[in-house]
C-alpha cells in the first residue's frame, strides 16, 4: 500500500505517522469508534476546550486591581486626560487617576506625548 501511494500516486508519506492500526478506540476525523459486542459504534468525539483568556485577545489588555497588563503589541499614547492603548483589535482607555502601574509584556510603542503626560501625573 505504501509503495502504491508513494510511487503510483506520487504522494509523500510521513513514515512516523503512517501504519496499520486497530480502528477501534481511536479518534479519527472527529469520531471515536468503539466495539460493543459484535457491533462497531461511531460516537462524535467531544471537543477539548482550550485554555484561553478571551478578554486578553479582544484588545490585548487586562486589568488586575489597579494595574494594567499589556500582552499584545500596540501603541500607548495620551488621549484627553486618559491613556489610550490602541492595536489591531481595538482601543482601550486607561484612566490615569485610578491606575497604579502598567506592565508591558510585548512590543509597545510609547509616544512622546505619553511620556510628557505620565511625567506630569506622577503620584
CSV table of N, CA and C in Angstrom, one decimal:
chain,number,residue,atom,x,y,z
A,1,UNK,N,0.8,-1.2,0.0
A,1,UNK,CA,0.0,0.0,0.0
A,1,UNK,C,0.9,1.3,0.0
A,2,UNK,N,1.9,1.3,0.9
A,2,UNK,CA,2.8,2.4,0.9
A,2,UNK,C,3.5,2.7,-0.4
A,3,UNK,N,3.9,1.6,-1.1
A,3,UNK,CA,4.6,1.7,-2.4
A,3,UNK,C,3.7,2.3,-3.4
A,4,UNK,N,2.4,1.9,-3.4
A,4,UNK,CA,1.4,2.4,-4.4
A,4,UNK,C,1.2,3.9,-4.1
A,5,UNK,N,1.1,4.3,-2.9
A,5,UNK,CA,0.8,5.7,-2.6
A,5,UNK,C,2.0,6.6,-3.0
A,6,UNK,N,3.2,6.1,-2.6
A,6,UNK,CA,4.4,6.9,-2.9
A,6,UNK,C,4.8,6.9,-4.3
A,7,UNK,N,4.7,5.7,-5.0
A,7,UNK,CA,5.2,5.6,-6.4
A,7,UNK,C,4.2,5.9,-7.4
A,8,UNK,N,3.0,5.3,-7.3
A,8,UNK,CA,2.0,5.4,-8.3
A,8,UNK,C,1.3,6.8,-8.2
A,9,UNK,N,0.9,7.1,-7.0
A,9,UNK,CA,0.2,8.3,-6.7
A,9,UNK,C,1.1,9.5,-6.5
A,10,UNK,N,2.4,9.3,-6.3
A,10,UNK,CA,3.4,10.3,-6.1
A,10,UNK,C,3.0,11.2,-4.9
A,11,UNK,N,2.6,10.6,-3.9
A,11,UNK,CA,2.2,11.4,-2.6
A,11,UNK,C,3.2,11.1,-1.6
A,12,UNK,N,3.8,12.1,-0.9
A,12,UNK,CA,4.7,11.8,0.2
A,12,UNK,C,4.0,11.3,1.4
A,13,UNK,N,4.7,10.4,2.2
A,13,UNK,CA,4.1,9.9,3.4
A,13,UNK,C,5.0,10.3,4.6
A,14,UNK,N,4.4,10.5,5.7
A,14,UNK,CA,5.1,10.7,6.9
A,14,UNK,C,5.2,9.4,7.6
A,15,UNK,N,6.4,8.8,7.5
A,15,UNK,CA,6.6,7.4,8.0
A,15,UNK,C,6.5,7.3,9.5
A,16,UNK,N,6.6,8.4,10.2
A,16,UNK,CA,6.4,8.3,11.7
A,16,UNK,C,5.0,8.2,12.0
A,17,UNK,N,4.1,8.7,11.2
A,17,UNK,CA,2.6,8.6,11.4
A,17,UNK,C,1.9,7.5,10.7
A,18,UNK,N,2.6,7.0,9.7
A,18,UNK,CA,2.0,6.0,8.8
A,18,UNK,C,2.1,4.6,9.4
A,19,UNK,N,1.0,3.9,9.3
A,19,UNK,CA,1.0,2.5,9.8
A,19,UNK,C,-0.4,1.9,9.7
A,20,UNK,N,-0.5,0.7,10.1
A,20,UNK,CA,-1.8,0.0,10.2
A,20,UNK,C,-2.1,-0.2,11.7
A,21,UNK,N,-3.2,0.4,12.1
A,21,UNK,CA,-3.6,0.4,13.5
A,21,UNK,C,-5.0,-0.1,13.6
A,22,UNK,N,-5.2,-0.6,14.8
A,22,UNK,CA,-6.6,-1.0,15.2
A,22,UNK,C,-7.5,0.2,15.1
A,23,UNK,N,-8.6,0.0,14.4
A,23,UNK,CA,-9.5,1.2,14.2
A,23,UNK,C,-10.4,1.5,15.4
A,24,UNK,N,-10.6,0.7,16.3
A,24,UNK,CA,-11.4,1.0,17.5
A,24,UNK,C,-10.7,1.7,18.6
A,25,UNK,N,-11.4,2.4,19.4
A,25,UNK,CA,-10.8,3.2,20.5
A,25,UNK,C,-9.8,4.2,20.0
A,26,UNK,N,-10.0,4.8,18.8
A,26,UNK,CA,-9.1,5.8,18.3
A,26,UNK,C,-9.9,7.0,17.8
A,27,UNK,N,-9.4,8.1,17.9
A,27,UNK,CA,-10.1,9.3,17.3
A,27,UNK,C,-9.7,9.4,15.9
A,28,UNK,N,-10.7,9.6,15.0
A,28,UNK,CA,-10.5,9.7,13.6
A,28,UNK,C,-11.5,10.7,13.0
A,29,UNK,N,-11.1,11.8,12.4
A,29,UNK,CA,-12.0,12.8,11.8
A,29,UNK,C,-13.1,13.2,12.7
A,30,UNK,N,-12.8,13.4,14.0
A,30,UNK,CA,-13.8,13.9,15.0
A,30,UNK,C,-14.7,12.8,15.5
A,31,UNK,N,-14.4,11.5,15.2
A,31,UNK,CA,-15.3,10.4,15.7
A,31,UNK,C,-14.4,9.4,16.5
A,32,UNK,N,-15.0,8.7,17.4
A,32,UNK,CA,-14.3,7.6,18.1
A,32,UNK,C,-15.1,6.3,17.8
A,33,UNK,N,-14.5,5.3,17.4
A,33,UNK,CA,-15.1,4.0,17.1
A,33,UNK,C,-14.9,3.0,18.2
A,34,UNK,N,-16.0,2.5,18.7
A,34,UNK,CA,-16.0,1.6,19.9
A,34,UNK,C,-16.6,0.3,19.5
A,35,UNK,N,-16.1,-0.8,20.0
A,35,UNK,CA,-16.7,-2.1,19.7
A,35,UNK,C,-17.5,-2.5,20.9
A,36,UNK,N,-18.8,-2.7,20.7
A,36,UNK,CA,-19.8,-3.2,21.7
A,36,UNK,C,-20.4,-4.5,21.3
A,37,UNK,N,-19.9,-5.6,21.8
A,37,UNK,CA,-20.3,-6.9,21.4
A,37,UNK,C,-19.8,-7.2,20.0
A,38,UNK,N,-20.7,-7.4,19.1
A,38,UNK,CA,-20.3,-7.7,17.7
A,38,UNK,C,-20.5,-6.5,16.8
A,39,UNK,N,-20.9,-5.4,17.4
A,39,UNK,CA,-21.1,-4.1,16.6
A,39,UNK,C,-20.0,-3.1,16.9
A,40,UNK,N,-19.8,-2.3,15.9
A,40,UNK,CA,-18.9,-1.1,16.0
A,40,UNK,C,-19.8,0.1,16.0
A,41,UNK,N,-19.6,1.0,17.0
A,41,UNK,CA,-20.4,2.2,17.2
A,41,UNK,C,-19.5,3.4,17.0
A,42,UNK,N,-20.0,4.3,16.2
A,42,UNK,CA,-19.3,5.6,16.0
A,42,UNK,C,-19.9,6.6,16.9
A,43,UNK,N,-19.1,7.3,17.7
A,43,UNK,CA,-19.5,8.4,18.5
A,43,UNK,C,-18.7,9.6,18.2
A,44,UNK,N,-19.5,10.7,18.2
A,44,UNK,CA,-18.8,12.0,17.9
A,44,UNK,C,-17.9,12.3,19.1
A,45,UNK,N,-16.7,12.7,18.9
A,45,UNK,CA,-15.7,13.0,19.9
A,45,UNK,C,-16.0,14.4,20.4
A,46,UNK,N,-16.0,14.5,21.8
A,46,UNK,CA,-16.2,15.9,22.3
A,46,UNK,C,-14.9,16.7,22.1
A,47,UNK,N,-15.2,18.0,21.8
A,47,UNK,CA,-14.0,18.9,21.5
A,47,UNK,C,-13.4,19.2,22.8
A,48,UNK,N,-12.1,19.2,22.8
A,48,UNK,CA,-11.3,19.7,24.0
A,48,UNK,C,-11.3,21.2,24.1
A,49,UNK,N,-11.6,21.7,25.2
A,49,UNK,CA,-11.6,23.2,25.4
A,49,UNK,C,-10.2,23.6,25.6
A,50,UNK,N,-9.9,24.7,25.0
A,50,UNK,CA,-8.6,25.3,25.1
A,50,UNK,C,-8.6,26.3,26.3
A,51,UNK,N,-7.5,26.4,27.0
A,51,UNK,CA,-7.3,27.4,28.0
A,51,UNK,C,-7.0,28.8,27.3
A,52,UNK,N,-8.1,29.6,27.2
A,52,UNK,CA,-8.0,30.8,26.5
A,52,UNK,C,-8.4,32.0,27.4
A,53,UNK,N,-7.7,33.0,27.5
A,53,UNK,CA,-8.1,34.2,28.2
A,53,UNK,C,-8.7,35.1,27.2
A,54,UNK,N,-10.0,35.0,27.0
A,54,UNK,CA,-10.7,35.7,26.0
A,54,UNK,C,-10.6,37.2,26.1
A,55,UNK,N,-10.6,37.7,27.3
A,55,UNK,CA,-10.5,39.2,27.5
A,55,UNK,C,-9.2,39.7,26.9
A,56,UNK,N,-8.1,38.9,27.0
A,56,UNK,CA,-6.8,39.4,26.6
A,56,UNK,C,-6.8,39.5,25.1
A,57,UNK,N,-7.5,38.7,24.4
A,57,UNK,CA,-7.4,38.7,22.9
A,57,UNK,C,-8.3,39.8,22.3
A,58,UNK,N,-9.2,40.4,23.0
A,58,UNK,CA,-10.0,41.4,22.4
A,58,UNK,C,-9.2,42.7,22.1
A,59,UNK,N,-8.5,43.1,23.1
A,59,UNK,CA,-7.7,44.3,23.0
A,59,UNK,C,-6.2,44.1,23.4
A,60,UNK,N,-5.9,43.0,23.9
A,60,UNK,CA,-4.5,42.7,24.4
A,60,UNK,C,-4.2,43.4,25.7
A,61,UNK,N,-5.2,43.6,26.5
A,61,UNK,CA,-5.0,44.3,27.8
A,61,UNK,C,-5.9,43.7,28.9
A,62,UNK,N,-5.4,43.6,30.1
A,62,UNK,CA,-6.2,43.1,31.2
A,62,UNK,C,-5.9,43.9,32.4
A,63,UNK,N,-7.0,44.2,33.2
A,63,UNK,CA,-6.9,45.0,34.4
A,63,UNK,C,-6.9,44.0,35.6
A,64,UNK,N,-6.0,44.1,36.5
A,64,UNK,CA,-6.0,43.4,37.7
A,64,UNK,C,-5.8,44.4,38.8
A,65,UNK,N,-6.8,44.5,39.6
A,65,UNK,CA,-6.9,45.6,40.7
A,65,UNK,C,-6.7,46.9,40.0
A,66,UNK,N,-5.6,47.6,40.4
A,66,UNK,CA,-5.4,49.0,39.8
A,66,UNK,C,-4.2,48.9,38.9
A,67,UNK,N,-3.8,47.8,38.4
A,67,UNK,CA,-2.7,47.6,37.5
A,67,UNK,C,-3.2,47.1,36.1
A,68,UNK,N,-2.6,47.5,35.0
A,68,UNK,CA,-3.0,47.1,33.7
A,68,UNK,C,-1.8,46.3,33.1
A,69,UNK,N,-2.2,45.2,32.5
A,69,UNK,CA,-1.2,44.3,31.9
A,69,UNK,C,-1.4,44.3,30.3
A,70,UNK,N,-0.4,44.7,29.6
A,70,UNK,CA,-0.5,44.8,28.1
A,70,UNK,C,0.2,43.5,27.6
A,71,UNK,N,-0.5,42.6,26.9
A,71,UNK,CA,0.1,41.4,26.4
A,71,UNK,C,0.2,41.4,24.9
A,72,UNK,N,-0.4,42.3,24.2
A,72,UNK,CA,-0.3,42.3,22.7
A,72,UNK,C,0.4,43.6,22.3
A,73,UNK,N,0.9,43.6,21.1
A,73,UNK,CA,1.6,44.8,20.6
A,73,UNK,C,0.6,45.9,20.4
A,74,UNK,N,1.0,47.1,20.5
A,74,UNK,CA,0.2,48.3,20.3
A,74,UNK,C,0.9,49.6,20.6
A,75,UNK,N,0.1,50.6,20.7
A,75,UNK,CA,0.6,52.0,20.9
A,75,UNK,C,0.0,52.6,22.1
A,76,UNK,N,0.9,53.1,23.0
A,76,UNK,CA,0.4,53.8,24.2
A,76,UNK,C,0.5,55.3,23.9
A,77,UNK,N,-0.5,56.0,24.1
A,77,UNK,CA,-0.5,57.5,23.8
A,77,UNK,C,-1.4,58.2,24.8
A,78,UNK,N,-1.3,59.5,24.8
A,78,UNK,CA,-2.2,60.3,25.6
A,78,UNK,C,-3.4,60.7,24.8
A,79,UNK,N,-4.6,60.5,25.4
A,79,UNK,CA,-5.9,60.9,24.8
A,79,UNK,C,-6.7,61.7,25.8
A,80,UNK,N,-6.8,63.0,25.6
A,80,UNK,CA,-7.5,63.8,26.6
A,80,UNK,C,-6.8,63.7,28.0
A,81,UNK,N,-7.5,63.2,29.0
A,81,UNK,CA,-6.9,63.0,30.3
A,81,UNK,C,-6.8,61.6,30.7
A,82,UNK,N,-6.7,60.7,29.7
A,82,UNK,CA,-6.5,59.3,29.8
A,82,UNK,C,-5.3,58.8,29.0
A,83,UNK,N,-5.0,57.5,29.2
A,83,UNK,CA,-4.0,56.9,28.4
A,83,UNK,C,-4.8,56.0,27.4
A,84,UNK,N,-4.4,56.0,26.2
A,84,UNK,CA,-5.0,55.2,25.2
A,84,UNK,C,-4.1,54.1,24.7
A,85,UNK,N,-4.6,52.8,24.8
A,85,UNK,CA,-3.8,51.7,24.3
A,85,UNK,C,-4.6,51.2,23.0
A,86,UNK,N,-3.9,51.3,21.9
A,86,UNK,CA,-4.5,51.0,20.6
A,86,UNK,C,-3.7,50.0,19.8
A,87,UNK,N,-4.4,49.0,19.2
A,87,UNK,CA,-3.8,48.0,18.4
A,87,UNK,C,-4.8,47.5,17.3
A,88,UNK,N,-4.5,46.5,16.6
A,88,UNK,CA,-5.4,46.0,15.5
A,88,UNK,C,-6.7,45.5,16.0
A,89,UNK,N,-6.8,45.1,17.3
A,89,UNK,CA,-8.1,44.5,17.8
A,89,UNK,C,-9.0,45.6,18.3
A,90,UNK,N,-8.4,46.8,18.6
A,90,UNK,CA,-9.3,47.9,19.1
A,90,UNK,C,-8.6,48.9,19.9
A,91,UNK,N,-9.4,49.7,20.7
A,91,UNK,CA,-8.9,50.7,21.5
A,91,UNK,C,-9.4,50.5,22.9
A,92,UNK,N,-8.5,50.8,23.9
A,92,UNK,CA,-8.9,50.7,25.3
A,92,UNK,C,-8.3,51.9,26.1
A,93,UNK,N,-9.2,52.6,26.8
A,93,UNK,CA,-8.8,53.7,27.5
A,93,UNK,C,-8.4,53.3,29.0
A,94,UNK,N,-7.3,53.8,29.4
A,94,UNK,CA,-6.8,53.5,30.8
A,94,UNK,C,-6.9,54.8,31.6
A,95,UNK,N,-7.7,54.8,32.7
A,95,UNK,CA,-7.9,56.0,33.5
A,95,UNK,C,-6.7,56.3,34.3
A,96,UNK,N,-6.1,57.5,34.2
A,96,UNK,CA,-4.9,57.8,34.9
A,96,UNK,C,-5.1,57.9,36.4
A,97,UNK,N,-6.2,58.4,36.9
A,97,UNK,CA,-6.4,58.7,38.3
A,97,UNK,C,-6.5,57.4,39.1
A,98,UNK,N,-7.0,56.3,38.5
A,98,UNK,CA,-7.2,55.1,39.3
A,98,UNK,C,-6.1,54.0,38.9
A,99,UNK,N,-5.1,54.3,38.1
A,99,UNK,CA,-4.1,53.3,37.7
A,99,UNK,C,-2.8,53.5,38.5
A,100,UNK,N,-2.4,52.4,39.1
A,100,UNK,CA,-1.1,52.4,39.9
A,100,UNK,C,0.1,52.1,39.0
A,101,UNK,N,-0.1,51.1,38.1
A,101,UNK,CA,1.0,50.7,37.3
A,101,UNK,C,0.5,50.1,36.0
A,102,UNK,N,1.4,50.1,35.0
A,102,UNK,CA,1.2,49.4,33.7
A,102,UNK,C,2.3,48.5,33.4
A,103,UNK,N,2.0,47.2,33.2
A,103,UNK,CA,3.0,46.2,32.9
A,103,UNK,C,2.9,45.9,31.4
A,104,UNK,N,4.1,45.9,30.7
A,104,UNK,CA,4.1,45.6,29.3
A,104,UNK,C,4.9,44.3,29.0
A,105,UNK,N,4.2,43.4,28.3
A,105,UNK,CA,4.8,42.1,28.0
A,105,UNK,C,5.1,41.9,26.5
A,106,UNK,N,5.0,42.9,25.7
A,106,UNK,CA,5.2,42.7,24.3
A,106,UNK,C,5.7,44.0,23.7
A,107,UNK,N,5.9,44.1,22.4
A,107,UNK,CA,6.4,45.3,21.8
A,107,UNK,C,5.3,46.4,21.8
A,108,UNK,N,5.5,47.4,22.5
A,108,UNK,CA,4.6,48.5,22.6
A,108,UNK,C,5.3,49.8,22.3
A,109,UNK,N,4.7,50.6,21.4
A,109,UNK,CA,5.3,51.9,21.1
A,109,UNK,C,4.7,53.0,22.1
A,110,UNK,N,5.6,53.7,22.6
A,110,UNK,CA,5.3,54.8,23.6
A,110,UNK,C,5.5,56.1,22.9
A,111,UNK,N,4.4,56.8,22.7
A,111,UNK,CA,4.5,58.1,22.0
A,111,UNK,C,5.2,59.2,22.9
A,112,UNK,N,5.7,60.2,22.3
A,112,UNK,CA,6.3,61.3,23.1
A,112,UNK,C,5.4,62.0,24.0
A,113,UNK,N,4.1,62.3,23.6
A,113,UNK,CA,3.2,62.9,24.4
A,113,UNK,C,2.8,62.0,25.6
A,114,UNK,N,2.9,60.7,25.4
A,114,UNK,CA,2.6,59.8,26.5
A,114,UNK,C,3.6,60.0,27.7
A,115,UNK,N,4.9,60.1,27.4
A,115,UNK,CA,5.9,60.4,28.4
A,115,UNK,C,5.7,61.7,29.1
A,116,UNK,N,5.3,62.8,28.4
A,116,UNK,CA,5.0,64.1,29.0
A,116,UNK,C,3.9,64.0,29.9
A,117,UNK,N,2.8,63.3,29.5
A,117,UNK,CA,1.6,63.1,30.2
A,117,UNK,C,1.9,62.4,31.5
A,118,UNK,N,2.6,61.3,31.4
A,118,UNK,CA,2.9,60.4,32.6
A,118,UNK,C,3.8,61.2,33.6
A,119,UNK,N,4.7,61.9,33.1
A,119,UNK,CA,5.6,62.7,33.9
A,119,UNK,C,4.8,63.8,34.7
A,120,UNK,N,3.8,64.4,34.1
A,120,UNK,CA,3.0,65.4,34.8
A,120,UNK,C,2.0,64.8,35.8
A,121,UNK,N,1.7,63.5,35.7
A,121,UNK,CA,0.7,62.8,36.6
A,121,UNK,C,1.4,61.8,37.5
A,122,UNK,N,2.6,62.0,37.8
A,122,UNK,CA,3.2,61.0,38.8
A,122,UNK,C,2.7,61.3,40.2
A,123,UNK,N,2.5,60.2,40.9
A,123,UNK,CA,2.0,60.3,42.3
A,123,UNK,C,2.9,60.6,43.3
